[in-house]
Each structure stands twice: as structure tokens, then as C-alpha cells.
Amino acid sequence: MNADRLGESTGLAGFCFYSSEVFDRSILSNQSFVKIESGLKQNRKEELHMNEMALKYGCNPNQKIAKVYMKDGKDLPFTVLNGRPGFINLLDAFNSWQLVKELKEATGLPAAASFKHVSPAGAAVATELSDTLKKIYFVDDLKLTPIASAYAAARGADRMSSYGDFAALSDICDKETALLLKREVSDGVIAPGYTEEALEILKSKRKGTYLVMQMDADYVPEEQETKQVFGISFEQSRNNAKITADLLAERPTKNKDIPDAAVRDLLVALITLKYTQSNSVCYVKDGMTIGVGAGQQSRIHCTRLAGNKADIWWQRQNPKVMALPFKADIRRPDRDNTIDVYISDDYEDVLAEGTWQLFFTEKPEPLTREEKKAWAAKLTGVALGSDAFFPFGDNIERAHRSGVQYVAEAGGSIRDDHVIETADKYNMAVSFTHLRLFHH
């Protein structure tokens, strides 16, 4: 075959390969659309089965070819009831679903999580919210069921980070939870089911594009999991470690008293950390995270980051902050951001002349350092979990400043004695779990 003929054949082969790829992707996209559409009929059990779903793109728009699929040929364990999922949406959905499922199993309480970029901004189990918390979570005008309360608390933990979140619910989404989701800025939700009324409410969100996913609550993945990095395949056993109160049995500190409510809070912290990018530290109070420090290379930076978030959560309940004279038409995200700045050392950014008028009906007085310190001293009974051991006692020192009295960490540092000594100084109760919870 001469060179011209060879080039012609190669070109035709390339065109055929390209055409076949486009055709295959077209079929896959159509199958995905059928899967999504069939999900809308889930209450009538008319859905089709498939083990692949094409996605709009990968983590970024330039990563154009993307899909999810089951390597074993089984059906995908979820159904899209509304909207079109993206790559990061699904990472958030499956991590958050595992978190709320395990919280429910560990505590027996409905659980919810608010995820952003594959880490929880907040997580909570259903507890009775105080009038103060209802107000700072902007739900004091809503009827709250247990699962709605759990989501309000999960999102309220760090409202700045939860902006545009992916929500996860351990229980069937009811009307009350759907109404709460509808008025917040959120990308999607995953739950084991939805009432018909809830589904209709959610389908109307974001001009009909809000992502609603139903997870098969009975789905159990394979024991071995794989991932690729730079074309190289990794395989490991899934992290099936069960987090129960038994993990808290070893208490090396002088104070060994951890009441039931604190045990629950430590379990919430540890399960949250299991699905948080490492290094990570989590502060919890009354069944809800109040500060999550994720993805830091230094553990003390995790402790500081999570502690600072816990401090902001608490300062939002400061009577002076709650009495801020906001304009009636201010949007919730703008109010969140204004409060965040007002509490910080940059308060002049919202109190400067010509600026405060955008948010307030009258100019507030600054929240002084002395006022913040006095209010901070009233925060007590906080539980803290760490995804690995504390290498130094400085983590305990920082935790103490944010009201921490109960700690669960792996133990095993060569400086455990210093950590214990520091905890004893503040009469803290510490548990060594001997369980590392790195997540990457």
C-alpha cells in the first residue's frame, strides 16, 4: 500500500473511531436521560435499570468526558428524580449519604449533613432546637420535624460554608424539610425517599433544575475499593470501622466522666471526621457540629480553624449580635456575611460610613474584644474529635478556649503524656480510641 493510500485509510479509521465514540456517548447520554426521567416515576415503580450515567463534565469544564458506572455490571444504587448531577455533586452525595447513614445507626436519631467540596460544612442529629438557635438558623418561622431540625442544625453550624451545599438526609424527606431546602441556596439533596408533596416542592426549586437524588438504603458496596491517580490504580479495603461508644472506653485522664450526651456528641464528631478530608478536627455541642476544620496539613491549624468556627457559631448567639438592626429586605446570605464580618476584627468593613447603611437601619456599636471574651467564657460542654492523635498539648490549650470539656482522639503520640497533662490542667475527659480516621 502506498503512502497516500495508507494515509487515506488511517484517516478513515480515525474518523470511524471518532464517529463511534460520539455515537456511544450519545447513546450513554440518552440512557442517562431515560434514567433521570424514569426516576420521576419512582413512586409507580416504572424506572429502567442501568449501570452507567454520563455526566456534564468532570471536576472542571475542560475535563469533558465524564461518567459514573458500576464495574460489576450491577445497577447504579441511586435514582435521579430531578435535575442533572455533576461529578462533584456525586462525590458530595455519596460521602454525605454514608455520613448520615452511620450517624443514624450510631445514635438512633434522624441525621443530616451539609457538604461542600467533599467535606461536611456541618452535620447533626435531630434534637430540640432552642428559640435562639432557631432564630440564628433562620427557621423560627417554620414548623420543624425531626429531620428538618437535623438539617437546620447541620446547615446552621457554618452558614457561610454551607452556601450552595449538597444536603444529605438519613430519613425520608418530608414537606417541612423540603420547604427549608427550597429557600436556601443549595445544589442538591440525597435521601432514601421523598413524600410526594416534598418532591413537588423540590422540583420547583432553581427553575426546575434542583438536583434530587434517591439512594437505595439497602445498597452495600464491595469490600474492596479502587481509585486512580495519574493513571495508576490504587486498591484498599473500605473503611468499615464501626464507631460506637465502645471506642471511648479508654480514658487516661484524671477526669473519666463523660455523660451520655457527651458520648453522643463524640460519636457525631468521629463519624463526621470519617468523611472529612484530612487532617481534620471537629467540635460538637448538643448533637450538632459547630466547627469543622478540614484538609489542613498541620493538626494545630485544624484545631484552630474548627475552634474559630465554633467561636463564630457561639458569638452569633451573643445578645448584641442578635439585636443587630438589620434592614427588613436584607437577604439571608448577605445577613450571614455581615454577621461574620461584624464579629471579626474587620468589623469596620461593615460599619464604615456609606457601608453600614446597606445593611442596617441604624449604625450599630462594634462588638468589643472584651464583650466577645466575656461571652466566649460562657460556652461549655463542647466535645471534640480528631481524626488522628494530637502530637502536642497546644491542641488541648486551643480547644479549651472554645469550651471543650470532652475529647476523643486516637492516641499513640510519643507526647501523649503531655497531652494528658494539659487536659488534666483543665479537668477535661479524654478518650483514646486507637482508631485513625484519615480520609482522602
Short mmCIF file of C-alpha atoms in Angstrom, two decimals:
data_model
loop_
_atom_site.label_atom_id
_atom_site.label_comp_id
_atom_site.label_asym_id
_atom_site.label_seq_id
_atom_site.Cartn_x
_atom_site.Cartn_y
_atom_site.Cartn_z
CA MET A 1 0.00 0.00 0.00
CA ASN A 2 1.47 3.38 -0.98
CA ALA A 3 1.83 6.23 1.47
CA ASP A 4 -1.13 8.20 0.12
CA ARG A 5 -3.36 5.15 0.32
CA LEU A 6 -2.12 4.41 3.84
CA GLY A 7 -2.85 7.99 4.95
CA GLU A 8 -6.33 7.78 3.46
CA SER A 9 -7.02 4.51 5.31
CA THR A 10 -5.68 5.90 8.57
CA GLY A 11 -7.83 8.99 8.22
CA LEU A 12 -10.95 6.91 7.56
CA ALA A 13 -10.17 4.69 10.53
CA GLY A 14 -9.73 7.73 12.74
CA PHE A 15 -13.00 9.21 11.51
CA CYS A 16 -14.83 5.93 12.15
CA PHE A 17 -13.34 5.70 15.65
CA TYR A 18 -14.35 9.30 16.39
CA SER A 19 -17.83 8.73 15.00
CA SER A 20 -18.24 5.58 17.07
CA GLU A 21 -17.13 7.42 20.21
CA VAL A 22 -19.59 10.24 19.57
CA PHE A 23 -22.35 7.71 18.88
CA ASP A 24 -21.54 5.77 22.05
CA ARG A 25 -21.55 8.96 24.13
CA SER A 26 -24.85 9.98 22.54
CA ILE A 27 -26.40 6.65 23.50
CA LEU A 28 -24.95 6.91 27.00
CA SER A 29 -26.35 10.42 27.39
CA ASN A 30 -29.74 9.25 26.18
CA GLN A 31 -29.64 6.34 28.60
CA SER A 32 -28.79 8.76 31.37
CA PHE A 33 -31.71 10.96 30.39
CA VAL A 34 -34.01 7.93 30.44
CA LYS A 35 -32.68 7.03 33.88
CA ILE A 36 -33.37 10.55 35.14
CA GLU A 37 -36.80 10.69 33.58
CA SER A 38 -37.67 7.23 34.84
CA GLY A 39 -36.69 8.34 38.32
CA LEU A 40 -39.54 10.82 38.26
CA LYS A 41 -41.86 7.81 38.12
CA GLN A 42 -40.28 6.15 41.16
CA ASN A 43 -43.49 6.12 43.17
CA ARG A 44 -45.06 3.98 40.41
CA LYS A 45 -42.03 1.64 40.23
CA GLU A 46 -41.59 2.23 36.48
CA GLU A 47 -37.88 3.06 36.42
CA LEU A 48 -35.50 1.44 33.96
CA HIS A 49 -32.24 -0.12 35.06
CA MET A 50 -28.73 0.96 34.06
CA ASN A 51 -25.21 0.76 35.40
CA GLU A 52 -23.75 3.85 33.70
CA MET A 53 -24.60 7.54 33.69
CA ALA A 54 -22.93 10.24 31.60
CA LEU A 55 -22.08 13.48 33.39
CA LYS A 56 -21.84 17.00 32.02
CA TYR A 57 -18.09 17.07 32.71
CA GLY A 58 -15.59 16.08 35.40
CA CYS A 59 -14.30 18.25 38.23
CA ASN A 60 -13.75 21.09 35.75
CA PRO A 61 -15.34 22.02 32.41
CA ASN A 62 -12.17 21.19 30.46
CA GLN A 63 -12.48 17.56 31.67
CA LYS A 64 -15.16 16.93 29.09
CA ILE A 65 -15.69 13.16 29.12
CA ALA A 66 -17.10 12.02 32.47
CA LYS A 67 -19.39 9.31 33.75
CA VAL A 68 -20.19 7.11 36.72
CA TYR A 69 -20.67 3.38 36.36
CA MET A 70 -20.70 0.08 38.21
CA LYS A 71 -17.71 -2.11 37.35
CA ASP A 72 -19.55 -5.28 38.40
CA GLY A 73 -22.37 -4.68 35.94
CA LYS A 74 -24.98 -4.15 38.63
CA ASP A 75 -27.43 -1.25 38.55
CA LEU A 76 -26.43 2.11 39.95
CA PRO A 77 -27.74 2.27 43.54
CA PHE A 78 -29.36 5.68 43.15
CA THR A 79 -32.03 7.35 41.07
CA VAL A 80 -32.07 10.94 39.87
CA LEU A 81 -35.58 12.25 40.49
CA ASN A 82 -34.89 15.77 39.25
CA GLY A 83 -32.04 17.80 37.79
CA ARG A 84 -28.78 16.63 36.29
CA PRO A 85 -25.87 15.62 38.54
CA GLY A 86 -22.31 16.77 38.14
CA PHE A 87 -19.10 15.00 39.10
CA ILE A 88 -18.61 16.91 42.35
CA ASN A 89 -22.33 16.67 43.16
CA LEU A 90 -22.00 12.89 43.21
CA LEU A 91 -18.82 12.93 45.31
CA ASP A 92 -20.67 15.06 47.86
CA ALA A 93 -23.80 12.91 47.62
CA PHE A 94 -22.14 9.56 48.27
CA ASN A 95 -19.84 10.79 51.04
CA SER A 96 -22.63 12.67 52.80
CA TRP A 97 -25.02 9.74 52.47
CA GLN A 98 -22.55 7.44 54.23
CA LEU A 99 -22.12 10.01 56.99
CA VAL A 100 -25.84 10.42 57.78
CA LYS A 101 -26.49 6.70 57.45
CA GLU A 102 -23.80 5.94 60.04
CA LEU A 103 -24.97 8.75 62.34
CA LYS A 104 -28.46 7.26 62.32
CA GLU A 105 -27.10 3.77 63.02
CA ALA A 106 -24.88 5.00 65.86
CA THR A 107 -27.37 7.25 67.64
CA GLY A 108 -30.81 6.02 66.54
CA LEU A 109 -31.68 9.62 65.62
CA PRO A 110 -32.52 11.19 62.25
CA ALA A 111 -29.39 12.79 60.83
CA ALA A 112 -28.48 15.36 58.21
CA ALA A 113 -25.34 16.80 56.66
CA SER A 114 -24.40 19.85 54.62
CA PHE A 115 -21.47 19.17 52.25
CA LYS A 116 -19.21 21.41 50.19
CA HIS A 117 -16.28 20.17 48.10
CA VAL A 118 -16.37 16.65 49.54
CA SER A 119 -16.22 17.67 53.19
CA PRO A 120 -19.02 18.45 55.64
CA ALA A 121 -19.64 22.09 56.46
CA GLY A 122 -21.89 20.67 59.16
CA ALA A 123 -23.67 17.56 60.38
CA ALA A 124 -26.25 16.95 63.09
CA VAL A 125 -28.69 14.53 64.61
CA ALA A 126 -32.23 15.57 65.46
CA THR A 127 -32.51 17.39 68.77
CA GLU A 128 -34.88 20.06 70.06
CA LEU A 129 -33.56 23.41 68.88
CA SER A 130 -33.71 26.34 71.29
CA ASP A 131 -35.52 29.51 70.28
CA THR A 132 -32.12 31.19 69.97
CA LEU A 133 -30.81 28.55 67.56
CA LYS A 134 -34.00 28.68 65.52
CA LYS A 135 -33.50 32.41 65.15
CA ILE A 136 -29.85 32.32 64.13
CA TYR A 137 -30.59 29.44 61.73
CA PHE A 138 -33.47 31.50 60.25
CA VAL A 139 -36.05 28.77 60.89
CA ASP A 140 -38.03 30.40 63.70
CA ASP A 141 -40.93 30.88 61.28
CA LEU A 142 -41.06 27.23 60.18
CA LYS A 143 -42.61 24.08 61.57
CA LEU A 144 -39.75 21.66 62.15
CA THR A 145 -39.96 17.88 62.09
CA PRO A 146 -37.03 15.85 63.46
CA ILE A 147 -35.33 15.50 60.07
CA ALA A 148 -35.93 19.19 59.30
CA SER A 149 -34.38 20.13 62.65
CA ALA A 150 -31.35 17.99 61.87
CA TYR A 151 -30.80 19.74 58.54
CA ALA A 152 -31.38 23.20 60.03
CA ALA A 153 -28.67 22.43 62.61
CA ALA A 154 -26.28 20.90 60.06
CA ARG A 155 -26.56 23.93 57.80
CA GLY A 156 -26.59 26.38 60.69
CA ALA A 157 -23.25 25.15 62.01
CA ASP A 158 -21.36 27.15 59.40
CA ARG A 159 -23.79 29.01 57.19
CA MET A 160 -21.03 30.74 55.25
CA SER A 161 -19.52 27.42 54.15
CA SER A 162 -22.94 25.83 53.57
CA TYR A 163 -23.85 28.36 50.89
CA GLY A 164 -24.50 26.26 47.77
CA ASP A 165 -24.28 22.99 49.69
CA PHE A 166 -25.27 19.43 48.92
CA ALA A 167 -27.65 18.13 51.59
CA ALA A 168 -27.98 14.57 52.86
CA LEU A 169 -30.85 13.16 54.93
CA SER A 170 -30.93 9.82 56.72
CA ASP A 171 -34.74 9.70 56.64
CA ILE A 172 -37.46 10.31 54.08
CA CYS A 173 -37.60 13.97 53.11
CA ASP A 174 -40.90 15.46 54.26
CA LYS A 175 -42.72 18.65 53.32
CA GLU A 176 -41.15 20.64 56.18
CA THR A 177 -37.59 19.74 55.17
CA ALA A 178 -38.35 20.44 51.51
CA LEU A 179 -39.66 23.90 52.38
CA LEU A 180 -36.47 24.60 54.32
CA LEU A 181 -34.30 23.42 51.42
CA LYS A 182 -36.31 25.40 48.90
CA ARG A 183 -35.49 28.77 50.42
CA GLU A 184 -31.79 28.17 50.94
CA VAL A 185 -29.03 28.32 48.31
CA SER A 186 -28.33 24.64 47.76
CA ASP A 187 -27.21 22.49 44.81
CA GLY A 188 -28.93 19.23 45.64
CA VAL A 189 -30.12 16.66 48.15
CA ILE A 190 -29.86 12.91 48.63
CA ALA A 191 -32.24 10.89 50.80
CA PRO A 192 -33.71 7.37 50.96
CA GLY A 193 -37.07 8.73 49.76
CA TYR A 194 -39.40 11.70 49.45
CA THR A 195 -43.05 12.29 50.17
CA GLU A 196 -44.98 13.28 47.06
CA GLU A 197 -45.50 16.78 48.43
CA ALA A 198 -41.80 17.18 49.25
CA LEU A 199 -40.78 16.04 45.77
CA GLU A 200 -43.09 18.53 44.10
CA ILE A 201 -41.68 21.36 46.24
CA LEU A 202 -38.08 20.43 45.42
CA LYS A 203 -38.79 20.02 41.70
CA SER A 204 -39.88 23.66 41.61
CA LYS A 205 -36.58 24.92 43.06
CA ARG A 206 -33.99 26.63 40.82
CA LYS A 207 -36.47 26.86 37.93
CA GLY A 208 -36.89 23.11 37.95
CA THR A 209 -33.19 22.19 37.85
CA TYR A 210 -32.58 21.41 41.55
CA LEU A 211 -30.86 18.04 41.89
CA VAL A 212 -32.90 15.47 43.81
CA MET A 213 -31.43 12.00 44.31
CA GLN A 214 -32.90 8.92 45.93
CA MET A 215 -30.41 6.45 47.39
CA ASP A 216 -31.05 2.75 47.74
CA ALA A 217 -30.90 2.45 51.53
CA ASP A 218 -30.11 -1.28 51.27
CA TYR A 219 -27.11 -0.84 48.99
CA VAL A 220 -23.86 -2.32 50.33
CA PRO A 221 -20.68 -1.69 48.28
CA GLU A 222 -17.96 -4.24 47.64
CA GLU A 223 -15.35 -4.74 50.35
CA GLN A 224 -12.52 -3.57 48.10
CA GLU A 225 -12.48 -0.07 46.64
CA THR A 226 -10.27 1.31 43.88
CA LYS A 227 -9.26 4.72 42.54
CA GLN A 228 -6.80 6.04 40.00
CA VAL A 229 -4.20 8.76 40.36
CA PHE A 230 -2.06 9.70 37.36
CA GLY A 231 -3.12 6.52 35.56
CA ILE A 232 -2.04 4.33 38.48
CA SER A 233 -4.67 2.21 40.22
CA PHE A 234 -4.95 2.02 43.99
CA GLU A 235 -6.93 -0.62 45.83
CA GLN A 236 -7.76 -0.94 49.51
CA SER A 237 -10.34 -2.39 51.85
CA ARG A 238 -13.17 0.04 52.53
CA ASN A 239 -13.07 1.80 55.90
CA ASN A 240 -15.79 -0.27 57.56
CA ALA A 241 -14.75 0.66 61.09
CA LYS A 242 -17.83 0.91 63.31
CA ILE A 243 -17.82 3.96 65.53
CA THR A 244 -19.61 3.15 68.77
CA ALA A 245 -19.39 4.11 72.44
CA ASP A 246 -17.01 1.15 72.96
CA LEU A 247 -14.29 3.24 71.30
CA LEU A 248 -14.45 5.68 74.21
CA ALA A 249 -13.67 3.13 76.93
CA GLU A 250 -10.00 4.05 77.47
CA ARG A 251 -9.85 7.32 79.41
CA PRO A 252 -6.29 8.13 80.54
CA THR A 253 -7.13 11.48 82.14
CA LYS A 254 -7.95 12.00 85.82
CA ASN A 255 -11.47 13.03 84.86
CA LYS A 256 -13.11 9.94 83.35
CA ASP A 257 -16.69 11.19 83.46
CA ILE A 258 -18.28 11.51 80.02
CA PRO A 259 -22.07 11.81 80.33
CA ASP A 260 -24.39 10.22 77.76
CA ALA A 261 -24.99 13.49 75.90
CA ALA A 262 -21.23 13.99 75.53
CA VAL A 263 -20.82 10.38 74.34
CA ARG A 264 -23.39 11.10 71.64
CA ASP A 265 -21.54 14.29 70.69
CA LEU A 266 -18.19 12.48 70.47
CA LEU A 267 -19.77 9.87 68.18
CA VAL A 268 -21.14 12.68 65.99
CA ALA A 269 -17.65 14.20 65.86
CA LEU A 270 -15.86 10.94 64.98
CA ILE A 271 -18.36 9.88 62.30
CA THR A 272 -18.20 13.34 60.78
CA LEU A 273 -14.41 13.11 60.68
CA LYS A 274 -14.59 9.74 58.95
CA TYR A 275 -15.96 11.57 55.89
CA THR A 276 -13.93 14.80 56.16
CA GLN A 277 -10.76 15.49 54.16
CA SER A 278 -7.77 15.02 56.44
CA ASN A 279 -6.22 16.36 58.58
CA SER A 280 -9.43 17.19 60.40
CA VAL A 281 -10.81 18.20 63.78
CA CYS A 282 -14.47 18.61 64.73
CA TYR A 283 -16.21 20.45 67.59
CA VAL A 284 -19.73 19.29 68.56
CA LYS A 285 -22.37 20.50 71.01
CA ASP A 286 -25.90 19.25 71.59
CA GLY A 287 -25.79 16.74 68.74
CA MET A 288 -24.58 19.19 66.09
CA THR A 289 -21.18 20.12 64.72
CA ILE A 290 -20.31 23.72 65.49
CA GLY A 291 -16.90 23.81 63.83
CA VAL A 292 -15.20 21.52 61.29
CA GLY A 293 -11.56 22.07 60.38
CA ALA A 294 -10.83 20.10 57.21
CA GLY A 295 -7.92 19.44 54.88
CA GLN A 296 -5.10 21.10 56.83
CA GLN A 297 -1.52 19.81 56.77
CA SER A 298 -0.96 20.83 60.40
CA ARG A 299 -3.15 19.43 63.15
CA ILE A 300 -2.96 22.58 65.27
CA HIS A 301 -4.21 24.52 62.24
CA CYS A 302 -7.18 22.12 62.10
CA THR A 303 -7.88 22.72 65.77
CA ARG A 304 -7.62 26.48 65.36
CA LEU A 305 -9.76 26.56 62.22
CA ALA A 306 -12.51 24.43 63.73
CA GLY A 307 -12.25 26.37 67.01
CA ASN A 308 -12.60 29.69 65.23
CA LYS A 309 -15.75 28.42 63.51
CA ALA A 310 -17.13 27.22 66.85
CA ASP A 311 -16.39 30.67 68.30
CA ILE A 312 -18.30 32.35 65.47
CA TRP A 313 -21.24 29.96 65.98
CA TRP A 314 -21.31 30.95 69.65
CA GLN A 315 -20.83 34.68 69.07
CA ARG A 316 -23.79 34.66 66.68
CA GLN A 317 -25.85 33.92 69.79
CA ASN A 318 -24.42 36.94 71.61
CA PRO A 319 -27.40 39.15 72.55
CA LYS A 320 -25.70 42.16 70.99
CA VAL A 321 -25.33 40.31 67.69
CA MET A 322 -28.88 39.01 67.76
CA ALA A 323 -30.13 42.58 68.31
CA LEU A 324 -28.38 43.99 65.21
CA PRO A 325 -30.84 46.35 63.45
CA PHE A 326 -30.88 44.72 60.02
CA LYS A 327 -32.91 46.19 57.21
CA ALA A 328 -36.10 44.21 56.59
CA ASP A 329 -35.27 43.35 52.97
CA ILE A 330 -31.73 42.03 53.51
CA ARG A 331 -31.20 38.57 52.05
CA ARG A 332 -30.14 35.68 54.31
CA PRO A 333 -26.72 35.21 52.63
CA ASP A 334 -25.98 38.92 52.99
CA ARG A 335 -27.02 38.80 56.63
CA ASP A 336 -24.77 35.78 57.22
CA ASN A 337 -21.79 37.54 55.67
CA THR A 338 -22.46 40.80 57.53
CA ILE A 339 -22.64 38.99 60.88
CA ASP A 340 -19.45 37.10 60.06
CA VAL A 341 -17.58 40.35 59.38
CA TYR A 342 -19.16 42.20 62.33
CA ILE A 343 -17.94 39.51 64.75
CA SER A 344 -14.42 39.57 63.31
CA ASP A 345 -11.60 42.07 63.76
CA ASP A 346 -12.58 43.51 60.36
CA TYR A 347 -15.88 44.88 61.67
CA GLU A 348 -15.14 48.29 60.19
CA ASP A 349 -15.75 46.76 56.75
CA VAL A 350 -19.49 46.73 57.52
CA LEU A 351 -19.64 49.71 59.90
CA ALA A 352 -17.86 52.28 57.75
CA GLU A 353 -19.82 55.34 56.72
CA GLY A 354 -21.61 54.69 53.45
CA THR A 355 -21.46 50.93 54.03
CA TRP A 356 -23.49 50.29 57.17
CA GLN A 357 -26.49 51.90 55.51
CA LEU A 358 -26.60 48.97 53.07
CA PHE A 359 -27.34 46.52 55.87
CA PHE A 360 -28.70 48.31 58.93
CA THR A 361 -31.44 50.77 59.78
CA GLU A 362 -29.05 52.48 62.19
CA LYS A 363 -25.33 52.18 62.82
CA PRO A 364 -24.54 49.50 65.45
CA GLU A 365 -21.83 49.84 68.03
CA PRO A 366 -18.87 47.49 67.47
CA LEU A 367 -18.68 44.23 69.39
CA THR A 368 -15.64 44.88 71.54
CA ARG A 369 -12.90 42.40 72.32
CA GLU A 370 -13.93 42.49 75.99
CA GLU A 371 -17.56 41.74 75.12
CA LYS A 372 -16.54 38.84 72.91
CA LYS A 373 -14.24 37.44 75.59
CA ALA A 374 -16.93 37.65 78.26
CA TRP A 375 -19.46 35.88 76.05
CA ALA A 376 -16.95 33.24 74.95
CA ALA A 377 -16.36 32.27 78.59
CA LYS A 378 -19.97 31.10 78.81
CA LEU A 379 -19.52 28.34 76.21
CA THR A 380 -19.05 24.99 77.96
CA GLY A 381 -19.74 21.29 77.45
CA VAL A 382 -18.25 21.09 73.96
CA ALA A 383 -16.98 17.75 72.60
CA LEU A 384 -14.04 17.48 70.23
CA GLY A 385 -12.90 14.70 67.92
CA SER A 386 -9.66 14.42 65.98
CA ASP A 387 -9.04 12.07 63.04
CA ALA A 388 -5.60 11.17 64.46
CA PHE A 389 -3.56 11.70 67.61
CA PHE A 390 -2.67 15.10 69.00
CA PRO A 391 1.13 15.45 68.80
CA PHE A 392 1.30 18.31 71.29
CA GLY A 393 -0.70 19.74 74.18
CA ASP A 394 -1.22 23.00 72.28
CA ASN A 395 -4.27 21.45 70.62
CA ILE A 396 -5.81 20.96 74.06
CA GLU A 397 -4.97 24.54 75.02
CA ARG A 398 -6.74 25.85 71.91
CA ALA A 399 -9.73 23.54 72.39
CA HIS A 400 -10.16 24.75 75.97
CA ARG A 401 -10.61 28.32 74.72
CA SER A 402 -13.72 27.20 72.84
CA GLY A 403 -15.40 25.43 75.74
CA VAL A 404 -14.18 21.89 75.08
CA GLN A 405 -14.55 19.50 78.01
CA TYR A 406 -14.58 16.12 76.23
CA VAL A 407 -12.05 14.84 73.69
CA ALA A 408 -11.80 11.71 71.54
CA GLU A 409 -8.54 11.16 69.67
CA ALA A 410 -6.56 8.15 68.51
CA GLY A 411 -3.69 8.36 71.00
CA GLY A 412 -0.31 6.86 70.25
CA SER A 413 1.82 10.01 70.12
CA ILE A 414 5.21 9.95 71.82
CA ARG A 415 3.91 13.03 73.66
CA ASP A 416 0.65 11.51 74.88
CA ASP A 417 1.80 12.26 78.42
CA HIS A 418 1.99 15.97 77.63
CA VAL A 419 -1.48 15.91 76.03
CA ILE A 420 -2.91 14.16 79.09
CA GLU A 421 -1.16 16.54 81.46
CA THR A 422 -2.60 19.54 79.60
CA ALA A 423 -6.09 18.01 79.65
CA ASP A 424 -5.79 17.34 83.39
CA LYS A 425 -4.94 21.01 83.92
CA TYR A 426 -8.43 21.89 82.63
CA ASN A 427 -10.20 18.85 84.10
CA MET A 428 -11.03 17.55 80.63
CA ALA A 429 -12.04 13.95 79.99
CA VAL A 430 -10.08 12.39 77.12
CA SER A 431 -10.69 9.08 75.34
CA PHE A 432 -8.04 7.28 73.33
CA THR A 433 -9.88 5.48 70.51
CA HIS A 434 -6.85 3.84 68.87
CA LEU A 435 -8.65 4.41 65.57
CA ARG A 436 -7.22 6.68 62.88
CA LEU A 437 -9.81 8.19 60.53
CA PHE A 438 -7.83 9.62 57.63
CA HIS A 439 -9.95 10.31 54.56
CA HIS A 440 -8.58 11.24 51.13
#
